[in-house]
Short mmCIF file of C-alpha atoms in Angstrom, two decimals:
data_model
loop_
_atom_site.label_atom_id
_atom_site.label_comp_id
_atom_site.label_asym_id
_atom_site.label_seq_id
_atom_site.Cartn_x
_atom_site.Cartn_y
_atom_site.Cartn_z
CA MET A 1 18.45 -12.75 13.88
CA THR A 2 15.02 -11.39 14.77
CA VAL A 3 12.65 -8.98 13.09
CA SER A 4 13.53 -6.32 15.70
CA ILE A 5 16.49 -5.14 13.60
CA LEU A 6 14.14 -4.38 10.69
CA ILE A 7 11.87 -2.35 12.97
CA PHE A 8 14.45 -0.40 14.96
CA LEU A 9 17.01 0.40 12.25
CA PRO A 10 14.71 2.94 10.49
CA ILE A 11 13.98 4.58 13.85
CA ILE A 12 17.69 4.92 14.60
CA ALA A 13 18.26 6.08 11.02
CA ALA A 14 15.51 8.72 11.33
CA LEU A 15 17.14 10.15 14.45
CA ALA A 16 20.57 10.10 12.79
CA VAL A 17 19.35 11.87 9.63
CA LEU A 18 18.18 14.82 11.75
CA PHE A 19 21.83 15.67 12.45
CA PHE A 20 22.81 15.96 8.78
CA LYS A 21 22.61 19.13 6.73
CA ASN A 22 20.10 19.52 3.90
CA GLU A 23 21.92 17.96 0.95
CA THR A 24 23.70 15.34 3.04
CA ALA A 25 20.43 14.31 4.69
CA LYS A 26 19.02 12.80 1.49
CA HIS A 27 22.21 10.80 0.89
CA ALA A 28 22.16 9.54 4.47
CA ALA A 29 18.49 8.60 4.21
CA LEU A 30 19.14 6.70 0.98
CA PHE A 31 22.09 4.92 2.55
CA PHE A 32 20.06 3.77 5.55
CA ALA A 33 17.14 2.73 3.31
CA VAL A 34 19.46 0.63 1.14
CA VAL A 35 20.96 -0.98 4.24
CA GLU A 36 17.43 -1.84 5.37
CA LEU A 37 16.76 -3.40 1.96
CA VAL A 38 19.95 -5.46 2.23
CA ILE A 39 18.90 -6.69 5.68
CA ALA A 40 15.46 -7.61 4.30
CA GLY A 41 17.29 -9.52 1.57
CA MET A 42 19.18 -11.43 4.26
CA PHE A 43 15.89 -12.31 5.95
CA LEU A 44 14.55 -13.51 2.61
CA ALA A 45 17.66 -15.62 1.99
CA ASN A 46 17.18 -17.33 5.37
CA PHE A 47 13.40 -17.57 5.09
CA ILE A 48 11.86 -21.04 4.85
CA PRO A 49 8.74 -20.70 2.65
CA ASP A 50 6.45 -22.80 4.81
CA ALA A 51 3.47 -21.83 6.97
CA SER A 52 5.53 -21.07 10.07
CA THR A 53 6.29 -17.67 11.59
CA GLN A 54 10.02 -16.99 11.71
CA PHE A 55 12.54 -14.46 13.06
CA ILE A 56 10.28 -13.95 16.09
CA VAL A 57 10.98 -11.42 18.81
CA ASN A 58 8.76 -11.80 21.88
CA MET A 59 9.68 -9.68 24.88
CA PRO A 60 7.60 -8.23 27.74
CA TRP A 61 6.77 -4.62 26.96
CA LEU A 62 3.98 -3.45 29.30
CA TYR A 63 4.08 -6.53 31.46
CA SER A 64 1.38 -5.50 33.95
CA PHE A 65 -1.09 -5.30 31.03
CA ASN A 66 0.21 -8.50 29.43
CA ILE A 67 1.43 -6.56 26.40
CA TYR A 68 4.42 -7.99 24.57
CA PHE A 69 6.70 -6.72 21.86
CA ASN A 70 5.80 -9.76 19.77
CA ALA A 71 6.59 -9.72 16.05
CA GLY A 72 7.61 -12.19 13.37
CA ILE A 73 7.51 -12.95 9.67
CA ASP A 74 5.61 -15.58 7.71
CA GLY A 75 5.10 -15.77 3.95
CA ILE A 76 2.38 -13.12 3.97
CA SER A 77 4.43 -10.72 6.09
CA MET A 78 7.54 -11.35 3.99
CA ILE A 79 5.86 -9.98 0.85
CA MET A 80 4.91 -6.82 2.75
CA VAL A 81 8.38 -6.45 4.24
CA LEU A 82 9.90 -6.74 0.77
CA LEU A 83 7.41 -4.22 -0.61
CA THR A 84 8.24 -1.69 2.12
CA THR A 85 12.01 -2.07 2.08
CA LEU A 86 12.14 -2.08 -1.73
CA LEU A 87 10.00 1.00 -2.31
CA VAL A 88 11.40 3.31 0.39
CA PRO A 89 14.90 3.64 -1.19
CA ILE A 90 13.27 4.06 -4.62
CA ILE A 91 11.00 6.80 -3.23
CA ILE A 92 13.93 8.57 -1.59
CA LEU A 93 15.85 8.39 -4.88
CA THR A 94 12.92 10.05 -6.69
CA THR A 95 13.39 13.12 -4.49
CA TYR A 96 16.93 13.79 -5.73
CA GLN A 97 15.66 16.30 -8.30
CA HIS A 98 13.95 18.36 -5.57
CA GLN A 99 15.01 20.69 -2.82
CA TYR A 100 13.05 20.53 0.42
CA LYS A 101 12.98 23.11 3.15
CA ASN A 102 14.19 21.43 6.35
CA ALA A 103 15.20 18.31 4.40
CA PRO A 104 16.53 16.40 7.45
CA ALA A 105 13.04 16.44 9.01
CA PHE A 106 11.46 15.40 5.70
CA TYR A 107 13.68 12.34 5.28
CA ALA A 108 13.54 11.46 8.97
CA LEU A 109 9.74 11.34 8.76
CA ILE A 110 9.92 8.98 5.76
CA LEU A 111 12.19 6.61 7.69
CA PHE A 112 10.07 6.79 10.82
CA MET A 113 7.00 6.05 8.72
CA GLN A 114 8.81 3.01 7.31
CA ALA A 115 9.37 1.72 10.84
CA GLY A 116 5.68 2.11 11.70
CA MET A 117 4.59 0.22 8.60
CA LEU A 118 7.04 -2.60 9.29
CA VAL A 119 5.55 -2.90 12.79
CA VAL A 120 2.09 -3.28 11.23
CA PHE A 121 3.29 -5.95 8.79
CA THR A 122 5.08 -8.04 11.42
CA ALA A 123 3.12 -7.51 14.67
CA LEU A 124 1.78 -10.61 16.44
CA ASP A 125 0.39 -8.59 19.35
CA GLY A 126 -2.80 -6.56 18.92
CA PHE A 127 -1.59 -3.61 20.95
CA LEU A 128 1.71 -3.50 19.04
CA PHE A 129 -0.24 -3.64 15.78
CA TYR A 130 -2.28 -0.61 16.84
CA VAL A 131 0.84 1.30 17.90
CA GLY A 132 2.44 0.65 14.51
CA TRP A 133 -0.79 1.66 12.76
CA GLU A 134 -0.83 5.06 14.46
CA ALA A 135 2.95 5.50 14.30
CA ALA A 136 2.77 5.28 10.51
CA LEU A 137 -0.02 7.88 10.37
CA ILE A 138 1.77 10.64 12.29
CA PRO A 139 4.75 11.09 9.88
CA ILE A 140 2.61 11.17 6.75
CA TYR A 141 0.39 13.80 8.36
CA PHE A 142 3.39 16.10 8.82
CA ILE A 143 4.85 15.25 5.38
CA CYS A 144 1.59 16.27 3.72
CA SER A 145 0.85 19.29 5.89
CA LEU A 146 4.35 20.80 5.77
CA TRP A 147 5.47 20.01 2.21
CA GLY A 148 2.16 19.58 0.38
CA GLY A 149 0.31 21.77 -2.10
CA GLU A 150 -1.72 24.93 -1.72
CA ASN A 151 -4.74 23.30 -0.04
CA ARG A 152 -2.65 20.93 2.06
CA ILE A 153 -3.89 21.95 5.53
CA ARG A 154 -7.61 21.47 4.92
CA ILE A 155 -7.13 18.24 2.98
CA THR A 156 -4.58 16.77 5.39
CA ILE A 157 -6.85 17.43 8.37
CA LYS A 158 -9.68 15.61 6.55
CA PHE A 159 -7.35 12.68 5.84
CA PHE A 160 -6.18 12.55 9.45
CA ILE A 161 -9.71 12.69 10.88
CA TYR A 162 -10.92 9.96 8.54
CA THR A 163 -8.08 7.55 9.27
CA PHE A 164 -7.81 8.30 12.98
CA ALA A 165 -11.56 7.84 13.52
CA GLY A 166 -11.42 4.50 11.73
CA SER A 167 -8.50 3.35 13.83
CA LEU A 168 -10.43 4.10 17.05
CA PHE A 169 -13.04 1.53 16.02
CA MET A 170 -10.22 -0.94 15.43
CA LEU A 171 -8.79 -0.21 18.88
CA LEU A 172 -12.17 -0.96 20.45
CA ALA A 173 -12.28 -4.27 18.57
CA ILE A 174 -8.77 -5.17 19.77
CA ILE A 175 -9.63 -4.34 23.40
CA TYR A 176 -12.84 -6.36 23.13
CA LEU A 177 -10.94 -9.40 21.83
CA TYR A 178 -8.37 -8.95 24.59
CA LEU A 179 -11.13 -9.11 27.20
CA GLN A 180 -12.48 -12.33 25.67
CA THR A 181 -9.17 -14.24 25.82
CA PRO A 182 -8.83 -16.63 28.76
CA GLY A 183 -5.46 -15.22 29.78
CA LYS A 184 -6.26 -11.57 28.99
CA THR A 185 -3.67 -11.30 26.22
CA TYR A 186 -3.30 -9.36 22.98
CA ASP A 187 -1.60 -12.31 21.26
CA LEU A 188 -2.85 -12.73 17.69
CA HIS A 189 -3.11 -16.50 17.84
CA ALA A 190 -5.02 -16.28 21.12
CA PHE A 191 -7.46 -14.02 19.29
CA TYR A 192 -7.81 -16.67 16.58
CA ASN A 193 -8.79 -19.26 19.18
CA ILE A 194 -11.62 -17.23 20.70
CA HIS A 195 -15.01 -18.69 19.87
CA LEU A 196 -17.28 -15.66 19.79
CA HIS A 197 -20.99 -15.85 19.15
CA PRO A 198 -21.85 -14.90 15.53
CA GLU A 199 -23.54 -11.70 16.71
CA GLN A 200 -20.40 -10.71 18.60
CA GLN A 201 -18.33 -11.46 15.53
CA LYS A 202 -20.49 -9.12 13.46
CA VAL A 203 -19.63 -6.24 15.78
CA VAL A 204 -15.92 -7.10 15.70
CA PHE A 205 -16.01 -7.42 11.92
CA TRP A 206 -17.50 -3.98 11.30
CA ALA A 207 -15.19 -2.31 13.83
CA PHE A 208 -12.12 -3.69 12.04
CA PHE A 209 -13.66 -3.19 8.61
CA LEU A 210 -14.13 0.57 9.06
CA ALA A 211 -10.45 1.07 9.87
CA PHE A 212 -9.21 -1.06 7.00
CA ALA A 213 -11.76 0.15 4.44
CA ILE A 214 -10.78 3.78 5.10
CA LYS A 215 -7.09 3.02 4.84
CA MET A 216 -7.29 1.13 1.51
CA PRO A 217 -9.65 3.00 0.68
CA LEU A 218 -12.83 1.22 -0.41
CA PHE A 219 -15.95 2.85 -1.79
CA PRO A 220 -17.63 4.80 -0.16
CA PHE A 221 -14.81 5.49 2.34
CA HIS A 222 -12.48 6.80 -0.38
CA THR A 223 -13.33 10.51 -0.43
CA TRP A 224 -10.15 11.58 1.37
CA GLN A 225 -7.87 9.82 -1.11
CA PRO A 226 -7.89 11.75 -4.43
CA ASP A 227 -7.41 15.15 -2.76
CA THR A 228 -4.70 13.84 -0.41
CA TYR A 229 -2.79 12.10 -3.21
CA THR A 230 -3.00 15.23 -5.35
CA GLU A 231 -1.94 17.75 -2.68
CA ALA A 232 0.74 15.64 -0.97
CA PRO A 233 4.35 16.03 -2.11
CA THR A 234 5.13 13.28 -4.60
CA ALA A 235 7.22 11.29 -2.13
CA GLY A 236 4.32 11.42 0.34
CA THR A 237 1.87 10.30 -2.36
CA MET A 238 4.18 7.39 -3.16
CA MET A 239 4.40 6.36 0.50
CA LEU A 240 0.61 6.51 0.79
CA SER A 241 -0.26 4.71 -2.42
CA GLY A 242 2.69 2.37 -2.75
CA ILE A 243 2.84 1.07 0.83
CA MET A 244 0.47 2.62 3.35
CA LEU A 245 -2.80 1.61 1.68
CA LYS A 246 -1.51 -1.99 1.78
CA MET A 247 -1.77 -1.76 5.58
CA GLY A 248 -5.55 -1.89 5.16
CA VAL A 249 -5.38 -4.84 2.74
CA TYR A 250 -2.98 -6.68 5.02
CA GLY A 251 -5.21 -5.95 8.00
CA VAL A 252 -8.15 -7.63 6.25
CA ILE A 253 -6.09 -10.77 5.64
CA ARG A 254 -4.39 -10.97 9.03
CA TRP A 255 -6.77 -9.35 11.52
CA LEU A 256 -10.26 -8.97 10.09
CA ILE A 257 -11.41 -12.21 8.51
CA PRO A 258 -9.52 -14.62 10.82
CA ASN A 259 -10.82 -12.89 13.98
CA ALA A 260 -14.46 -12.68 12.84
CA PRO A 261 -15.13 -15.39 10.24
CA ALA A 262 -18.85 -15.60 11.05
CA GLY A 263 -19.14 -11.81 10.94
CA PHE A 264 -17.32 -11.82 7.62
CA LEU A 265 -19.63 -14.47 6.19
CA SER A 266 -22.68 -12.41 7.11
CA ALA A 267 -21.25 -9.33 5.35
CA GLN A 268 -19.36 -11.01 2.52
CA ASN A 269 -21.82 -10.15 -0.21
CA ILE A 270 -22.05 -6.52 0.91
CA VAL A 271 -18.30 -5.92 1.01
CA ILE A 272 -17.69 -7.61 -2.34
CA MET A 273 -20.43 -5.46 -3.86
CA LEU A 274 -18.83 -2.32 -2.37
CA SER A 275 -15.46 -3.39 -3.76
CA VAL A 276 -16.86 -3.98 -7.24
CA ILE A 277 -18.81 -0.72 -7.19
CA GLY A 278 -15.56 1.03 -6.30
CA VAL A 279 -13.85 -0.55 -9.31
CA VAL A 280 -16.46 0.80 -11.74
CA TYR A 281 -17.02 4.13 -9.99
CA ALA A 282 -13.31 5.04 -9.77
CA SER A 283 -12.71 3.96 -13.38
CA ILE A 284 -15.55 6.15 -14.65
CA ILE A 285 -14.30 9.14 -12.64
CA ALA A 286 -10.77 8.53 -13.97
CA PHE A 287 -12.11 9.04 -17.52
CA THR A 288 -13.06 12.61 -16.67
CA GLN A 289 -9.77 13.69 -15.09
CA THR A 290 -7.52 16.24 -16.76
CA ASP A 291 -4.94 16.30 -13.93
CA GLY A 292 -2.57 13.38 -14.50
CA LYS A 293 -1.81 12.85 -10.83
CA ARG A 294 -5.49 12.82 -9.96
CA LEU A 295 -6.20 10.32 -12.74
CA VAL A 296 -3.63 7.95 -11.24
CA ALA A 297 -5.24 8.42 -7.80
CA TYR A 298 -8.62 7.24 -9.09
CA SER A 299 -6.93 4.41 -10.98
CA SER A 300 -5.46 3.27 -7.67
CA ILE A 301 -8.93 3.13 -6.08
CA ALA A 302 -10.11 0.88 -8.92
CA HIS A 303 -7.16 -1.49 -8.58
CA VAL A 304 -7.52 -1.72 -4.81
CA GLY A 305 -11.22 -2.45 -5.25
CA LEU A 306 -10.33 -5.51 -7.31
CA ILE A 307 -7.78 -6.62 -4.72
CA ALA A 308 -10.41 -6.31 -1.98
CA ALA A 309 -13.02 -8.22 -4.00
CA GLY A 310 -10.56 -11.07 -4.57
CA ILE A 311 -9.69 -11.26 -0.87
CA PHE A 312 -13.28 -11.13 0.35
CA ALA A 313 -14.13 -14.05 -1.98
CA TRP A 314 -11.72 -15.92 0.37
CA THR A 315 -10.05 -18.45 -1.89
CA THR A 316 -6.42 -19.51 -2.09
CA GLN A 317 -6.16 -18.00 -5.56
CA GLY A 318 -7.69 -14.74 -4.38
CA LEU A 319 -5.25 -14.35 -1.50
CA GLN A 320 -2.28 -15.33 -3.67
CA GLY A 321 -3.44 -12.86 -6.30
CA ALA A 322 -3.73 -10.17 -3.62
CA MET A 323 -0.17 -10.80 -2.40
CA ILE A 324 1.25 -10.53 -5.90
CA GLN A 325 -0.92 -7.57 -6.81
CA MET A 326 -0.02 -5.62 -3.68
CA LEU A 327 3.62 -5.86 -4.67
CA SER A 328 2.89 -5.12 -8.33
CA HIS A 329 0.54 -2.23 -7.59
CA GLY A 330 3.10 -0.67 -5.26
CA ILE A 331 5.78 -0.76 -7.95
CA ASN A 332 3.48 0.47 -10.72
CA VAL A 333 1.82 3.29 -8.82
CA VAL A 334 5.16 4.64 -7.57
CA GLY A 335 6.38 4.57 -11.16
CA MET A 336 3.27 6.35 -12.41
CA PHE A 337 3.41 9.09 -9.80
CA PHE A 338 7.12 9.57 -10.57
CA ILE A 339 6.28 9.97 -14.26
CA TRP A 340 3.90 12.80 -13.40
CA ASP A 341 6.40 14.31 -10.98
CA ILE A 342 8.95 14.52 -13.80
CA ILE A 343 6.39 16.11 -16.13
CA SER A 344 5.16 18.65 -13.57
CA THR A 345 8.71 19.53 -12.48
CA ARG A 346 9.83 20.24 -16.04
CA LEU A 347 6.67 21.87 -17.41
CA ASN A 348 4.99 23.17 -14.24
CA THR A 349 1.68 21.55 -15.19
CA ARG A 350 -0.13 18.22 -14.89
CA ASP A 351 -2.93 19.21 -17.27
CA ILE A 352 -3.12 16.44 -19.86
CA GLY A 353 -4.77 18.78 -22.37
CA GLN A 354 -1.72 21.08 -22.45
CA LEU A 355 0.69 18.26 -23.29
CA GLY A 356 1.57 16.24 -26.38
CA GLY A 357 4.50 15.09 -28.48
CA ILE A 358 6.87 14.46 -25.57
CA ALA A 359 7.99 11.14 -27.11
CA LYS A 360 9.59 13.08 -29.96
CA VAL A 361 11.95 14.94 -27.62
CA ALA A 362 12.34 12.35 -24.81
CA PRO A 363 12.47 8.79 -26.24
CA HIS A 364 13.88 7.15 -23.10
CA PHE A 365 11.18 8.74 -20.98
CA ALA A 366 8.54 7.61 -23.49
CA ILE A 367 9.69 3.98 -23.32
CA ALA A 368 9.71 3.92 -19.51
CA PHE A 369 6.29 5.61 -19.39
CA LEU A 370 4.86 3.02 -21.81
CA ILE A 371 6.21 0.06 -19.83
CA ILE A 372 4.68 1.43 -16.60
CA VAL A 373 1.36 2.04 -18.35
CA LEU A 374 1.34 -1.53 -19.71
CA GLY A 375 2.08 -2.91 -16.25
CA THR A 376 -0.71 -0.79 -14.79
CA VAL A 377 -3.26 -2.07 -17.34
CA ALA A 378 -2.18 -5.68 -16.67
CA LEU A 379 -0.86 -6.57 -20.11
CA PRO A 380 0.28 -10.23 -20.23
CA LEU A 381 4.00 -10.61 -19.42
CA THR A 382 3.90 -7.57 -17.14
CA ASN A 383 3.69 -7.72 -13.36
CA GLY A 384 0.05 -6.57 -13.24
CA PHE A 385 -1.30 -9.51 -15.23
CA ILE A 386 -0.95 -12.58 -13.03
CA GLY A 387 -2.29 -10.89 -9.90
CA GLU A 388 -5.39 -9.50 -11.62
CA PHE A 389 -5.99 -12.86 -13.32
CA LEU A 390 -5.97 -14.70 -9.98
CA LEU A 391 -8.13 -12.04 -8.33
CA LEU A 392 -10.74 -12.16 -11.07
CA ASN A 393 -10.76 -15.94 -10.96
CA SER A 394 -11.39 -15.76 -7.22
CA VAL A 395 -14.34 -13.40 -7.69
CA TYR A 396 -15.58 -15.63 -10.53
CA GLN A 397 -15.71 -18.59 -8.13
CA TYR A 398 -17.86 -16.49 -5.82
CA ASN A 399 -20.20 -14.94 -8.39
CA ILE A 400 -19.84 -14.86 -12.16
CA TRP A 401 -21.75 -11.58 -12.56
CA MET A 402 -19.63 -9.76 -9.98
CA ALA A 403 -16.53 -11.08 -11.74
CA ALA A 404 -17.83 -9.73 -15.05
CA VAL A 405 -18.35 -6.27 -13.55
CA ALA A 406 -15.02 -6.34 -11.66
CA GLY A 407 -13.27 -7.29 -14.89
CA LEU A 408 -14.28 -3.93 -16.32
CA THR A 409 -11.32 -2.45 -14.44
CA ILE A 410 -9.02 -4.06 -17.02
CA ILE A 411 -11.01 -2.70 -19.96
CA PHE A 412 -11.62 0.74 -18.47
CA GLY A 413 -8.05 0.98 -17.21
CA ALA A 414 -6.63 0.19 -20.63
CA VAL A 415 -8.83 2.86 -22.22
CA TYR A 416 -8.08 5.78 -19.89
CA MET A 417 -4.40 4.90 -19.37
CA LEU A 418 -3.62 4.44 -23.07
CA ARG A 419 -5.62 7.56 -23.92
CA MET A 420 -3.60 9.48 -21.32
CA TYR A 421 -0.36 8.15 -22.80
CA LYS A 422 -1.44 9.09 -26.32
CA ASN A 423 -2.40 12.63 -25.32
CA VAL A 424 0.79 13.22 -23.37
CA MET A 425 3.42 11.46 -25.46
CA GLN A 426 2.21 11.29 -29.06
CA GLY A 427 1.28 13.87 -31.67
CA GLU A 428 3.19 17.07 -32.29
CA THR A 429 5.05 19.03 -29.67
CA ASN A 430 3.75 22.47 -28.72
CA SER A 431 5.43 25.57 -27.32
CA LEU A 432 5.36 24.00 -23.85
CA THR A 433 6.46 20.41 -24.54
CA ALA A 434 9.11 21.29 -27.12
CA THR A 435 11.40 22.25 -24.23
CA PHE A 436 10.98 18.91 -22.42
CA THR A 437 14.32 17.22 -21.72
CA ASP A 438 14.84 13.47 -21.54
CA ILE A 439 15.46 11.64 -18.28
CA SER A 440 18.96 11.44 -16.83
CA GLY A 441 20.83 10.59 -13.63
CA SER A 442 18.67 9.41 -10.74
CA GLU A 443 15.56 9.53 -12.95
CA LYS A 444 17.03 6.90 -15.26
CA ILE A 445 18.02 4.73 -12.31
CA VAL A 446 14.56 4.85 -10.72
CA LEU A 447 12.62 4.26 -13.93
CA GLY A 448 15.10 1.57 -15.00
CA ILE A 449 14.61 -0.35 -11.74
CA ILE A 450 10.82 -0.04 -11.97
CA CYS A 451 10.73 -1.20 -15.60
CA VAL A 452 12.96 -4.20 -14.86
CA LEU A 453 10.68 -5.19 -11.96
CA ILE A 454 7.55 -4.82 -14.12
CA ILE A 455 8.92 -7.03 -16.88
CA GLY A 456 10.80 -9.47 -14.61
CA MET A 457 7.80 -10.18 -12.36
CA GLY A 458 5.56 -10.43 -15.40
CA ILE A 459 7.70 -13.03 -17.13
CA TYR A 460 8.52 -15.05 -14.01
CA PRO A 461 6.19 -14.43 -11.02
CA GLN A 462 6.83 -17.84 -9.46
CA PRO A 463 9.42 -16.68 -6.85
CA VAL A 464 6.90 -14.19 -5.42
CA GLN A 465 4.14 -16.80 -5.38
CA HIS A 466 6.44 -19.30 -3.70
CA ILE A 467 7.17 -16.99 -0.76
CA SER A 468 3.57 -16.67 0.37
CA ALA A 469 1.95 -19.86 -1.00
CA ALA A 470 2.24 -22.04 2.13
CA ALA A 471 1.17 -19.29 4.54
CA VAL A 472 -1.82 -18.38 2.37
CA GLN A 473 -2.92 -22.01 2.02
CA ASN A 474 -2.60 -22.57 5.76
CA LEU A 475 -4.68 -19.45 6.52
CA VAL A 476 -7.46 -20.46 4.12
CA ASN A 477 -7.48 -24.01 5.52
CA THR A 478 -7.49 -22.81 9.13
CA ILE A 479 -10.11 -20.06 8.83
CA LYS A 480 -13.26 -21.66 7.53
CA VAL A 481 -15.89 -19.12 6.50
CA ARG A 482 -18.32 -21.53 4.89
#
């Protein structure tokens, strides 16, 4: 059993879904996504949680250029594979309350995007990594531009230009590393063994950094994100925020710091400062938002800023915290965007000021909303707590003052998230919210799964930590940046 089945099944599924009619297409897409999740579960069951790379496929692809279809899974990749295969069926299930024009194409693009992201998370060949990176971008461009909001074309073009320009710098870095390898290969571990001069490493670092910083996004490369998240259809926003931004975080761990440790060391203070600034900046902007979906978008920037700061501090705790938090953030942000999708679908507004009293007429929805909010603000015994604790501890080891500022994300996040919940759910109903109906059917299933994951991971995070612990420790021990 090799990782190739995980990569190619969504591609085959995407092509198959195109032949189904509108209503049947969503059921077929959900079926294939669940099958993919089951297969990922089989990989997890057979995974040995050590530092080795497993389930490897390594076949000649473009042999004359020494390019191989080389992919595999270690503990770091396994977390990302689980994140992707878990969230895609949940995201598809959230669309069951909607009707999409040309639904087969919509669901096929989601599945094709899943394949591209799985290539990114498992690639051991630089060229394959780049192909997966771009293959994931193309479907989300069409999802946003064809099914997005009123300003979708202008905003989607901005998003595409930003991310594509960043990826070109990454491609140049990959080609440069290829030319420095003794055997002219794109193999990841051959890249690791190149001993570049520190000045060369600085160039490689910034070329990779631009691509990954835009994708996450980090301040000040974030300007595409709030508009794109707001205008994209909810499923597209979930794919972007829940999974796709993790491509940038994963790239930092797997491709940036290990390939340019001296370059990273020279820029470490700058990038941690940018990450911490992003935490505070996005939190302050979130306070001013009246559109619920846009508030969640800025909240996501703040949380990713903390993840980045913890990684760039380059400690075992920081990387472990990042692995847990990537999974937790993906679950929480998908839940939060689904909450606002339910509200906007029923009431045709996301304006927080027009809402209130929904808990009186929708108690089940109110409970689910509260659990997701508590997970998002990292309350102890929810999934957001342990990751943020480890990340802050990592930043603390680097610089106590930066840790103090980065920790504001917890305080600020609690304030604006709980205030949002109070304004939306509590108080008296008005002429608009009095008609709100409680969740049912697929909505209950999705929110039930998300709430169970938030509480389950919060109470017992050890299984997630155990998956990636050995691989993280080996990476930190191997890549010395001090």
